[in-house]
mmCIF file of C-alpha atoms in Angstrom:
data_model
loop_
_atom_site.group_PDB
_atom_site.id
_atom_site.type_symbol
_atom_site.label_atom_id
_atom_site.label_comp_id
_atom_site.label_asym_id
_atom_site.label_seq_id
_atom_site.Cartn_x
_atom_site.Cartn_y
_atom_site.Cartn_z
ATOM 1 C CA UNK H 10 15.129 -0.872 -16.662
ATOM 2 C CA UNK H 11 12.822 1.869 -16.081
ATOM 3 C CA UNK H 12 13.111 3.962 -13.263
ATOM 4 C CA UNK H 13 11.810 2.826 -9.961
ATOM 5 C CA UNK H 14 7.755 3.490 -9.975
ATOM 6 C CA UNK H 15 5.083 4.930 -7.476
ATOM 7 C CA UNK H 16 4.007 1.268 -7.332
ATOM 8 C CA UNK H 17 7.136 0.420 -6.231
ATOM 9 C CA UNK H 18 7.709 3.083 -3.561
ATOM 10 C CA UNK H 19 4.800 2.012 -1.837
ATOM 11 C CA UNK H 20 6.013 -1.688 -2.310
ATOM 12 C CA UNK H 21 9.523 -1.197 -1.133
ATOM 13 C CA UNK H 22 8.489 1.250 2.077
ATOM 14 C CA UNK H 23 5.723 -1.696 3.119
ATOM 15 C CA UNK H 24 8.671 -4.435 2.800
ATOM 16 C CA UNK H 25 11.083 -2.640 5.084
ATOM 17 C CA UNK H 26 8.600 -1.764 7.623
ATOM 18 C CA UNK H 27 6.957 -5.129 7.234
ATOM 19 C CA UNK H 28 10.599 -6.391 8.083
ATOM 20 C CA UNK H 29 11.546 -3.696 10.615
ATOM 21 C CA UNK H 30 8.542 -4.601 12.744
ATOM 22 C CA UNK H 31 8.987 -7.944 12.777
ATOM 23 C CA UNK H 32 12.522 -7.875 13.484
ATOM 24 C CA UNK H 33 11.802 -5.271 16.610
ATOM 25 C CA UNK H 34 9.145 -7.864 17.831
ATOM 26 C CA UNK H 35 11.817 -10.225 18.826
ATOM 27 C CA UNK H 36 14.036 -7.488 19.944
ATOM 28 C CA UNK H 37 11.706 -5.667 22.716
ATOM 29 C CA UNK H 38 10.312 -9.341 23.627
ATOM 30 C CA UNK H 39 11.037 -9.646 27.155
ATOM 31 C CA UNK H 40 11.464 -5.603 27.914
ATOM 32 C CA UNK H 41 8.955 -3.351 29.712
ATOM 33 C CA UNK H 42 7.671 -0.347 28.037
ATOM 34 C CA UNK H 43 4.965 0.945 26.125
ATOM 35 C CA UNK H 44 4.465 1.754 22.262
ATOM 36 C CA UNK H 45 3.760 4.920 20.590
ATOM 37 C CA UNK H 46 2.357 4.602 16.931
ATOM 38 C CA UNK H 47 2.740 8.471 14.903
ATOM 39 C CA UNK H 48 -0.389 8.215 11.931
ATOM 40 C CA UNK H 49 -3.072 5.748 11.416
ATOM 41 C CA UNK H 50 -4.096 6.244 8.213
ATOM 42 C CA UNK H 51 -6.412 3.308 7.297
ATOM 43 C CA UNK H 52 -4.931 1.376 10.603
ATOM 44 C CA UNK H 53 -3.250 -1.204 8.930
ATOM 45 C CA UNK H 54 -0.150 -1.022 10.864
ATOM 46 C CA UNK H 55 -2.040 -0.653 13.757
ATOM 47 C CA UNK H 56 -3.823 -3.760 12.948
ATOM 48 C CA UNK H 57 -0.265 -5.292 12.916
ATOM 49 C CA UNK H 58 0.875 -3.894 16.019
ATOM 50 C CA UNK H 59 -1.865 -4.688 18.226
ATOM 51 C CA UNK H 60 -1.907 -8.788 16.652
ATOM 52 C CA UNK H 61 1.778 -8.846 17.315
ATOM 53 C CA UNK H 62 1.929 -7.014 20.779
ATOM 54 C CA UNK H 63 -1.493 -8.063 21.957
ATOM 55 C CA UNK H 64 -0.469 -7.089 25.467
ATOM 56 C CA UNK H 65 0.927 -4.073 24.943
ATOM 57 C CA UNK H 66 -0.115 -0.391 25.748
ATOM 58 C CA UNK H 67 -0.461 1.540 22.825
ATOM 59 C CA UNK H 68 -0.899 4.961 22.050
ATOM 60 C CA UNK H 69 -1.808 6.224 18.051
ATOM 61 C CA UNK H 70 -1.434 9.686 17.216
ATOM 62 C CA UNK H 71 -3.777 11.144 14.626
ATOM 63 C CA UNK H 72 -5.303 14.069 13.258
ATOM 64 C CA UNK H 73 -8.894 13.182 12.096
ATOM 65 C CA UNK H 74 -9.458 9.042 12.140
ATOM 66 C CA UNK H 75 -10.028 7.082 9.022
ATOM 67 C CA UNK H 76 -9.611 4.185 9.735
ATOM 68 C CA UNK H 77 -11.063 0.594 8.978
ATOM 69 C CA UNK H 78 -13.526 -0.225 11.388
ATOM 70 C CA UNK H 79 -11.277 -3.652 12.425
ATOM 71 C CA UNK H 80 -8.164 -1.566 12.301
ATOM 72 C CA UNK H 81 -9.281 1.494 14.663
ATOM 73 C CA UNK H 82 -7.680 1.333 18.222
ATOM 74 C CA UNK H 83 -10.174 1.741 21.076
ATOM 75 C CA UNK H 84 -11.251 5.320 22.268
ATOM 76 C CA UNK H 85 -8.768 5.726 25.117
ATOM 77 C CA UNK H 86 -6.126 4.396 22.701
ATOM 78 C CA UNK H 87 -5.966 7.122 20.515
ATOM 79 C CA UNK H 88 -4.592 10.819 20.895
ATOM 80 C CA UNK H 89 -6.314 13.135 18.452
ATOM 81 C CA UNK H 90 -4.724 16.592 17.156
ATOM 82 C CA UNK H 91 -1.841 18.109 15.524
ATOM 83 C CA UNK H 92 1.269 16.140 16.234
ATOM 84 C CA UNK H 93 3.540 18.971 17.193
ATOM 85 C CA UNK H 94 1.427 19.909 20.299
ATOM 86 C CA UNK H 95 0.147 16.342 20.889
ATOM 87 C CA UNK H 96 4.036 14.464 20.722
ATOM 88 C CA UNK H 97 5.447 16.703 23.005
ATOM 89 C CA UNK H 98 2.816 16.664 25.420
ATOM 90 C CA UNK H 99 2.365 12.862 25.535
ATOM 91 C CA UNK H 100 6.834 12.335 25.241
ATOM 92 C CA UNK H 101 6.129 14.603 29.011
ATOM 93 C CA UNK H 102 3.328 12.352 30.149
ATOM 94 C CA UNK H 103 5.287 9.139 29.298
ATOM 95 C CA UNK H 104 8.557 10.430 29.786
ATOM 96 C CA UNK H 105 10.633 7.350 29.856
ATOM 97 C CA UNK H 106 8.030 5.058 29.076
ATOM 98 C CA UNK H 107 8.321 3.810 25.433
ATOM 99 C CA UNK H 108 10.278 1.070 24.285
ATOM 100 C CA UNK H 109 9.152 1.217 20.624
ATOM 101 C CA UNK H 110 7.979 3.857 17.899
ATOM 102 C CA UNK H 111 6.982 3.850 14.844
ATOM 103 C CA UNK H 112 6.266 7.139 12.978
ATOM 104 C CA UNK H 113 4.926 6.498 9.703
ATOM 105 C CA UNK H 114 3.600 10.168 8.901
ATOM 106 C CA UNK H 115 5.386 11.074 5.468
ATOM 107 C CA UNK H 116 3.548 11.775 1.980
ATOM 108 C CA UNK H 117 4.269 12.170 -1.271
ATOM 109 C CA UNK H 118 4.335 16.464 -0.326
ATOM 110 C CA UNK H 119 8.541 16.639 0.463
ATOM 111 C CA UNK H 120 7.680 19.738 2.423
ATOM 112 C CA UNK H 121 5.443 18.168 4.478
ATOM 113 C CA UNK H 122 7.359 15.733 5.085
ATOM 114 C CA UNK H 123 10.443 17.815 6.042
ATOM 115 C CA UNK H 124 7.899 19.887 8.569
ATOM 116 C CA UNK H 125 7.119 16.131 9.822
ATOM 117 C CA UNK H 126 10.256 14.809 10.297
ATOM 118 C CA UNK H 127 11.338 17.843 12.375
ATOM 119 C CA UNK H 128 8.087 17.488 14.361
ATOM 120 C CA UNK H 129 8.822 14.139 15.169
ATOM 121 C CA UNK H 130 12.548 14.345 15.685
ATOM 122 C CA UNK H 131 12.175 17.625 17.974
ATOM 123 C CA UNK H 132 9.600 15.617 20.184
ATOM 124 C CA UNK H 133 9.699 12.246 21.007
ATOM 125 C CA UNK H 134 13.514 12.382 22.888
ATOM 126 C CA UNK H 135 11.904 12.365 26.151
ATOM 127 C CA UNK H 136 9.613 9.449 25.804
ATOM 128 C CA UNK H 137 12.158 7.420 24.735
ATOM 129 C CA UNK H 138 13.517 4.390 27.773
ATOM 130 C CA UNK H 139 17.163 3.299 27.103
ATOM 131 C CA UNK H 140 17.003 0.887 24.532
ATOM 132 C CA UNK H 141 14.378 2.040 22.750
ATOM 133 C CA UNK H 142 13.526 1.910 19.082
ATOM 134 C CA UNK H 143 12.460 4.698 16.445
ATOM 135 C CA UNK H 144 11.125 3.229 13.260
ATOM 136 C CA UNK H 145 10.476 5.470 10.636
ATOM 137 C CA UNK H 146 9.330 6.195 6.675
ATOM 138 C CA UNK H 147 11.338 9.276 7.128
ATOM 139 C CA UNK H 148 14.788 10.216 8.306
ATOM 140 C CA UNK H 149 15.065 11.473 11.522
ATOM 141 C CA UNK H 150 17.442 13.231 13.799
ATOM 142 C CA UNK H 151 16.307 12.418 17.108
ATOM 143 C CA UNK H 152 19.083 14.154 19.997
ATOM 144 C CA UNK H 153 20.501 11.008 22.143
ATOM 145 C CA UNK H 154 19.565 8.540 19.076
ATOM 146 C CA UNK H 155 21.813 6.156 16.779
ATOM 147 C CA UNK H 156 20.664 5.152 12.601
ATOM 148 C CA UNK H 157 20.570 1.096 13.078
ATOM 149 C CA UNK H 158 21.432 -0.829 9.651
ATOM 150 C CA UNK H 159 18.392 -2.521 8.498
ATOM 151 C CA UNK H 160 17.343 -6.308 8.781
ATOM 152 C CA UNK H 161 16.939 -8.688 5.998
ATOM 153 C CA UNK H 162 14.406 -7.678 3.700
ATOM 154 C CA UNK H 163 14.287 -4.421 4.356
ATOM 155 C CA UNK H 164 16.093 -1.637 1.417
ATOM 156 C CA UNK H 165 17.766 1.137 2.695
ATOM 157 C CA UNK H 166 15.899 4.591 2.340
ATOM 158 C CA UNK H 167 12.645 2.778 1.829
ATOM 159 C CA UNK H 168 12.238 2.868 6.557
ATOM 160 C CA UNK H 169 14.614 3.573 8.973
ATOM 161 C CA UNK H 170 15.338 2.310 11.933
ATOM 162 C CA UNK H 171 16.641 3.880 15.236
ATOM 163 C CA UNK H 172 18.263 3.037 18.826
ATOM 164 C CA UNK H 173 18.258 5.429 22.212
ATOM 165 C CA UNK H 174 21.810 4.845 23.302
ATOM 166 C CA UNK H 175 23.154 5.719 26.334
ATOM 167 C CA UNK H 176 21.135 4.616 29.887
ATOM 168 C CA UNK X 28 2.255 -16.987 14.286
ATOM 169 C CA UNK X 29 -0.675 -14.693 14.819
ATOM 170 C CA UNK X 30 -3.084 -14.721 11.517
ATOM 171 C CA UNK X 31 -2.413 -12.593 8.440
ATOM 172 C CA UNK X 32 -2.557 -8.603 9.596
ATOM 173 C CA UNK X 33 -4.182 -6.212 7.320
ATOM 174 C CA UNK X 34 -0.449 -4.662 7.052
ATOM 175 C CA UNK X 35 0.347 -7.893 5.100
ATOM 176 C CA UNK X 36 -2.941 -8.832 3.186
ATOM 177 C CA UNK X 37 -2.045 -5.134 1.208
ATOM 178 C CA UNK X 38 1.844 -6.078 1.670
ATOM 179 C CA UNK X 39 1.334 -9.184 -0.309
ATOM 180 C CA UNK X 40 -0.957 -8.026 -2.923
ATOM 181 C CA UNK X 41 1.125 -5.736 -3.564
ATOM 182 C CA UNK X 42 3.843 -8.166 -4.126
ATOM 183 C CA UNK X 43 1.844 -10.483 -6.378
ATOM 184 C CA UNK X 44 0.437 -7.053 -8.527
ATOM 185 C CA UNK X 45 4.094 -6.360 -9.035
ATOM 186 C CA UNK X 46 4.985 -9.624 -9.904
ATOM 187 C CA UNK X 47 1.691 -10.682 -12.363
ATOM 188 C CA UNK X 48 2.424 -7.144 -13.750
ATOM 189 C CA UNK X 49 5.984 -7.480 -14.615
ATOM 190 C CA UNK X 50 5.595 -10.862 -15.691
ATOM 191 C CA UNK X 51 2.864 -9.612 -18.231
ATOM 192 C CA UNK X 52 5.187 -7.096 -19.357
ATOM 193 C CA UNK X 53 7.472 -9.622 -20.760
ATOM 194 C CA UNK X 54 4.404 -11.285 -22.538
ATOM 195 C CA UNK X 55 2.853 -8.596 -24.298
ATOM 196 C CA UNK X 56 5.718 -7.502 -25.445
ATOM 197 C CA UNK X 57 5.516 -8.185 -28.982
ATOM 198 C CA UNK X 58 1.856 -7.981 -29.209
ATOM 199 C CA UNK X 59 -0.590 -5.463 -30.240
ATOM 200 C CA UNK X 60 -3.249 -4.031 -28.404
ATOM 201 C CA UNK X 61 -4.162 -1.491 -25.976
ATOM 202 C CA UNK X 62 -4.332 -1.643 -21.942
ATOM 203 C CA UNK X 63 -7.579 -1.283 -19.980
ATOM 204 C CA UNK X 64 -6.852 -0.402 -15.936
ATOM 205 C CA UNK X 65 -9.988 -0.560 -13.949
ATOM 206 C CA UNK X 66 -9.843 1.740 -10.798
ATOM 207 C CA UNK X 67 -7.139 4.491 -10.892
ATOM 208 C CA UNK X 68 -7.278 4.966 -6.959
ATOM 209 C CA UNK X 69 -3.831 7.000 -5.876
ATOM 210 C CA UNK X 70 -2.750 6.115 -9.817
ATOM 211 C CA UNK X 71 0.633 4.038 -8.526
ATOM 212 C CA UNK X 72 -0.116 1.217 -10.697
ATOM 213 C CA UNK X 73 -0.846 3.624 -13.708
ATOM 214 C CA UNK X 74 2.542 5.163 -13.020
ATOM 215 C CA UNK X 75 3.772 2.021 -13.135
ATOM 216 C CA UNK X 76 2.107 0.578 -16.585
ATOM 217 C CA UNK X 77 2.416 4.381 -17.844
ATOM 218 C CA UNK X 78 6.409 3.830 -17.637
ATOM 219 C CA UNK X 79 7.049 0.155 -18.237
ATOM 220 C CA UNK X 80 4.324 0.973 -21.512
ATOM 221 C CA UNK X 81 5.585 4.137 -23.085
ATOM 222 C CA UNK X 82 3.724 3.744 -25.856
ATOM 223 C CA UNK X 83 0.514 2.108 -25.353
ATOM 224 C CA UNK X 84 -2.611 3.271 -25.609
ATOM 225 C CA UNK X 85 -4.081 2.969 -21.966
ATOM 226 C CA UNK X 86 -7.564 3.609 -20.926
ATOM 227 C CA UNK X 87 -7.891 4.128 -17.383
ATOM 228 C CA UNK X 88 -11.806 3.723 -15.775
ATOM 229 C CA UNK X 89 -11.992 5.184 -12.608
ATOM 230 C CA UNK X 90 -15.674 7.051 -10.693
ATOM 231 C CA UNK X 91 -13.711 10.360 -9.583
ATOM 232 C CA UNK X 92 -10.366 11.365 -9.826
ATOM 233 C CA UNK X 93 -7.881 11.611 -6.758
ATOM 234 C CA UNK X 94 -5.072 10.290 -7.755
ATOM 235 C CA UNK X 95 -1.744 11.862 -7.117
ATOM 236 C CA UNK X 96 -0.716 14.643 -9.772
ATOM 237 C CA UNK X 97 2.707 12.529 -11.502
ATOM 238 C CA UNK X 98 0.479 9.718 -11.420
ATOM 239 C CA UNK X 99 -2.611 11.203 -13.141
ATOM 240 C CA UNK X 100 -3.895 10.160 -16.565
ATOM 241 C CA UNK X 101 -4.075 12.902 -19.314
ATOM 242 C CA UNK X 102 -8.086 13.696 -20.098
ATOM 243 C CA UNK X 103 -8.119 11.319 -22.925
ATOM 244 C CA UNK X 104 -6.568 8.627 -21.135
ATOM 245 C CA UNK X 105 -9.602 9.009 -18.556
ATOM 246 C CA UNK X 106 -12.752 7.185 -18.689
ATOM 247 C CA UNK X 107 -15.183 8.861 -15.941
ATOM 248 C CA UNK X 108 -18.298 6.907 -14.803
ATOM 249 C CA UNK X 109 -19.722 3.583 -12.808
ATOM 250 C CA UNK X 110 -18.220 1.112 -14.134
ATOM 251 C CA UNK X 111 -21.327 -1.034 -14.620
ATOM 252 C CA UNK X 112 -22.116 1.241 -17.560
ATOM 253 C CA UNK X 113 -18.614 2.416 -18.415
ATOM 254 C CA UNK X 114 -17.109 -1.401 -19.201
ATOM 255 C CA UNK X 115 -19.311 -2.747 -21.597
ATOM 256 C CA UNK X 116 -19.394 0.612 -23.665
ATOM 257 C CA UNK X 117 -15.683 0.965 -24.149
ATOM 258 C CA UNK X 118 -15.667 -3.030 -24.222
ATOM 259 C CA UNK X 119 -17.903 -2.525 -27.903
ATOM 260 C CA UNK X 120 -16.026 0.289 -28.780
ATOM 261 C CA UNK X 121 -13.201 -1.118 -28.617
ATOM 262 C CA UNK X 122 -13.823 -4.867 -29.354
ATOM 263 C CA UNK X 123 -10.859 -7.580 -29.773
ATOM 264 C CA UNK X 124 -8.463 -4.661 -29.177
ATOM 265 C CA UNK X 125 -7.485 -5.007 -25.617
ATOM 266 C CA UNK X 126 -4.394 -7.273 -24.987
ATOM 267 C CA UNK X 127 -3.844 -6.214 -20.971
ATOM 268 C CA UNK X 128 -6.584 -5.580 -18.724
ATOM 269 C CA UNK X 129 -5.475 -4.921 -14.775
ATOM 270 C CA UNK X 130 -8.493 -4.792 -12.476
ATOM 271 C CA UNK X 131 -8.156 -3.226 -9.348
ATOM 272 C CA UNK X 132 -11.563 -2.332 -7.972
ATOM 273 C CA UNK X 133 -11.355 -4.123 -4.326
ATOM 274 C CA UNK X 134 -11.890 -2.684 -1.092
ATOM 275 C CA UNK X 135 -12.560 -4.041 2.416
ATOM 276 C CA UNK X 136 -16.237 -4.827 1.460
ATOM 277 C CA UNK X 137 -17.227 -7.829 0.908
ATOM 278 C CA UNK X 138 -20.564 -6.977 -0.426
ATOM 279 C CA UNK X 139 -19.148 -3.959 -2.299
ATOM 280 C CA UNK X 140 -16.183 -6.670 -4.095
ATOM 281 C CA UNK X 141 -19.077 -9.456 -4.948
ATOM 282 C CA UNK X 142 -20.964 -7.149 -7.334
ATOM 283 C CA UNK X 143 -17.475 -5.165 -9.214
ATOM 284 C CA UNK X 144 -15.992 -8.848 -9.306
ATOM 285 C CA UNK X 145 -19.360 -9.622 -11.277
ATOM 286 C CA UNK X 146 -19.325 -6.670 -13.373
ATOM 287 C CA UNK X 147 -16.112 -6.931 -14.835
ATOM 288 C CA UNK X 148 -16.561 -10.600 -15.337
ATOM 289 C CA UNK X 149 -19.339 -9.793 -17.443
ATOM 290 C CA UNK X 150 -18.498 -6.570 -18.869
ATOM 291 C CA UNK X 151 -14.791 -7.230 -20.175
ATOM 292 C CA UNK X 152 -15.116 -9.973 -22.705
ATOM 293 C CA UNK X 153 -15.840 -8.581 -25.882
ATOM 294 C CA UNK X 154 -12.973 -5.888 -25.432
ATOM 295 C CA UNK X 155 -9.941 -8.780 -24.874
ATOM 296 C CA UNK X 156 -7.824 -9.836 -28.214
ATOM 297 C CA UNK X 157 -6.984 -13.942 -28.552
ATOM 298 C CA UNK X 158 -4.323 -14.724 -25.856
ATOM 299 C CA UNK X 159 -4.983 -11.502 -24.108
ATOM 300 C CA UNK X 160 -4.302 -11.021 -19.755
ATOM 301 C CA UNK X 161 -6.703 -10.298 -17.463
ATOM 302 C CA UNK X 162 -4.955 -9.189 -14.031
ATOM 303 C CA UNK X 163 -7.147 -8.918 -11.177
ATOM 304 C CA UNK X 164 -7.255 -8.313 -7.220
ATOM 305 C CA UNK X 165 -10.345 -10.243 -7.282
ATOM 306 C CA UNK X 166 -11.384 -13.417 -8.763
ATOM 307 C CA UNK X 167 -13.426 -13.522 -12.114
ATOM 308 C CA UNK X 168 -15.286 -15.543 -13.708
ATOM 309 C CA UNK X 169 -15.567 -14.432 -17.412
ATOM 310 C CA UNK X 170 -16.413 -16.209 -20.296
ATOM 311 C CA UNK X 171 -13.707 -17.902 -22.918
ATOM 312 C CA UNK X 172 -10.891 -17.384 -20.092
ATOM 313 C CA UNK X 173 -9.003 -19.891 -17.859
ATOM 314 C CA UNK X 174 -7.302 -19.096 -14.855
ATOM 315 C CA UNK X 175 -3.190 -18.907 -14.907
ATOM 316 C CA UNK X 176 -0.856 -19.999 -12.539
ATOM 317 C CA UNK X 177 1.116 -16.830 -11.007
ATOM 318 C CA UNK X 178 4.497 -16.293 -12.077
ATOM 319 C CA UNK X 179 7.517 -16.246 -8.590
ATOM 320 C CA UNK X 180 6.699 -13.593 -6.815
ATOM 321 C CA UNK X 181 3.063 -13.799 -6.518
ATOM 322 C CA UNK X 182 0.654 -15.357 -3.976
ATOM 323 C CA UNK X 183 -2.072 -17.082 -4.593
ATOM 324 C CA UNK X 184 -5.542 -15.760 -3.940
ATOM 325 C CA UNK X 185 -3.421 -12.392 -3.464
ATOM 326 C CA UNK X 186 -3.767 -11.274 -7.004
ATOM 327 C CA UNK X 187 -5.413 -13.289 -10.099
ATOM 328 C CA UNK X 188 -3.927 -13.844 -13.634
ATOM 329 C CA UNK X 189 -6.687 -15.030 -16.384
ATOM 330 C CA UNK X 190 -6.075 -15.266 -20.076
ATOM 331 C CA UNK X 191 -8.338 -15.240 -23.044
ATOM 332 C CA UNK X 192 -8.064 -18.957 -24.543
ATOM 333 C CA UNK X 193 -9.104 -19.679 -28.203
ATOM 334 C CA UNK X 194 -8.524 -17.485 -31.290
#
C-alpha cells in the first residue's frame, strides 16, 4: 500500500479527536470546571463542544476569527491575540479552573508547530484543576501532567490525550 | 444524542470520500482513462489520487491556487478558471476520455452548492468514458448516469457515487 496520504492525516487526526472528545464527555460529566478551547479555525470543534457541553463556560483562544457564522462563540467567549501572551494570562485568571482542554493549534509548518507545542505546554499548568484533561493534535509536555492511552477509535499519534495528576 | 455537529458532518464526509475513493481505486484499475478533480482546495485529496494513481493523467480544476506545496499540482496538471466555463471546455476537449471524476466543490452555502451541483451536472457528461465514476460531495443529476450504492465505509448523503450507464 501506498504511504499514508494528506487525505488521510486529516482523516485519522478528526477520528481520534472525534473519539477523544466524546470519550472526555462522559469522563468530566458530573465535575465542576470550565473549558478552554486553543484555535478555532472554521469553529467546527467549537460547534461540537458547545452541542455537547451546552452548559458549560467556554473560553476559545484565537488570533484573527474565521469562523462559520453558526460555529463562532459569542463575543465574551472568545480571547483574541497571540497565544503565548493570551494562555498565560488567562491559565492566571482561571488558575485552577479548567477541567478540560483541547489545543488543536498545529499545521502542516513542523516549526510552527514545535513553537506551538512549547507555547502551549509552557502555559496552561496553572489553569489546570486536579483531574483535568489536555487533548491535543500535538505532543505536549505539560509540568504536573501524565500521556493517557487513547480510547477506541482513536490511532495513536493522530491526538493525544492528557491527565493533571496529583491534587 | 445532540444532532450531528459540524465536527462530524466534515468527519463523516471525510470518511465516505475515503471510502468511495478507495473503492474506485479498485475499479478503475484496469481501465483506461484519465481523472478529472473538481476543486483542489488544501490539495489532500489530490495527494491522495496523485499517489494511489502514479500514472494517470489528472486534471485538476480549481479558481485560485492555495493548496499546500506537497500537495500542489504541476502547471500542466492545473486547470485555472470558473468552473462554469472551465468544465464544458475540457469536457469537449477531452470527450469519452475521463474514467474518474471526484467533485468536491461544496461549502457551507446552500445557495453557493445549488448552482456548482448544477454546473457539473451539466457540464461533465460529454468528458466521462462508458462505465466511468462520478464521485461527488454533492448530489448530481447528470444525464446517462444512475446513482450507486456506497461501498462500507461510506455514509449516505455524506458523499455520492454515480456511474456512466450504457456504452
Amino acid at each position: 500500500m501506498p504511504k499514508i496520504t494528506r487525505l488521510e492525516k486529516l482523516l485519522y487526526r478528526l477520528q481520534s479527536q472525534h473519539a477523544c472528545l466524546n470519550w472526555v464527555f462522559g469522563e468530566i460529566k458530573d465535575k465542576p470546571g470550565i473549558v478552554f478551547e486553543l484555535g478555532l479555525g472554521l469553529g467546527r470543534t467549537f460547534h461540537h463542544l458547545r452541542t455537547h457541553l451546552p452548559e458549560r463556560e467556554i473560553h476559545v483562544f484565537e488570533r484573527q476569527v474565521h469562523s462559520y457564522p453558526d460555529c463562532t462563540p459569542q463575543p465574551h467567549e472568545l480571547v483574541i491575540g497571540d497565544l503565548a501572551e493570551t494562555l498565560p494570562a488567562m491559565a492566571a485568571r482561571h488558575a485552577g479552573e479548567v477541567c478540560l482542554v483541547n489545543s488543536d493549534v498545529g499545521s502542516f509548518d513542523k516549526a510552527h508547530n514545535k513553537v506551538m507545542a512549547a507555547v502551549v505546554s509552557a502555559g496552561i499548568g496553572p489553569a489546570l484543576a486536579p483531574g483535568a484533561f489536555v487533548l491535543s493534535d500535538l505532543a505536549l509536555d505539560i509540568a504536573g501532567c501524565a500521556a493517557l492511552g487513547l480510547p477506541p477509535g482513536a490511532q495513536a499519534e493522530r491526538y493525544y490525550l492528557y491527565k493533571r495528576t496529583g491534587s
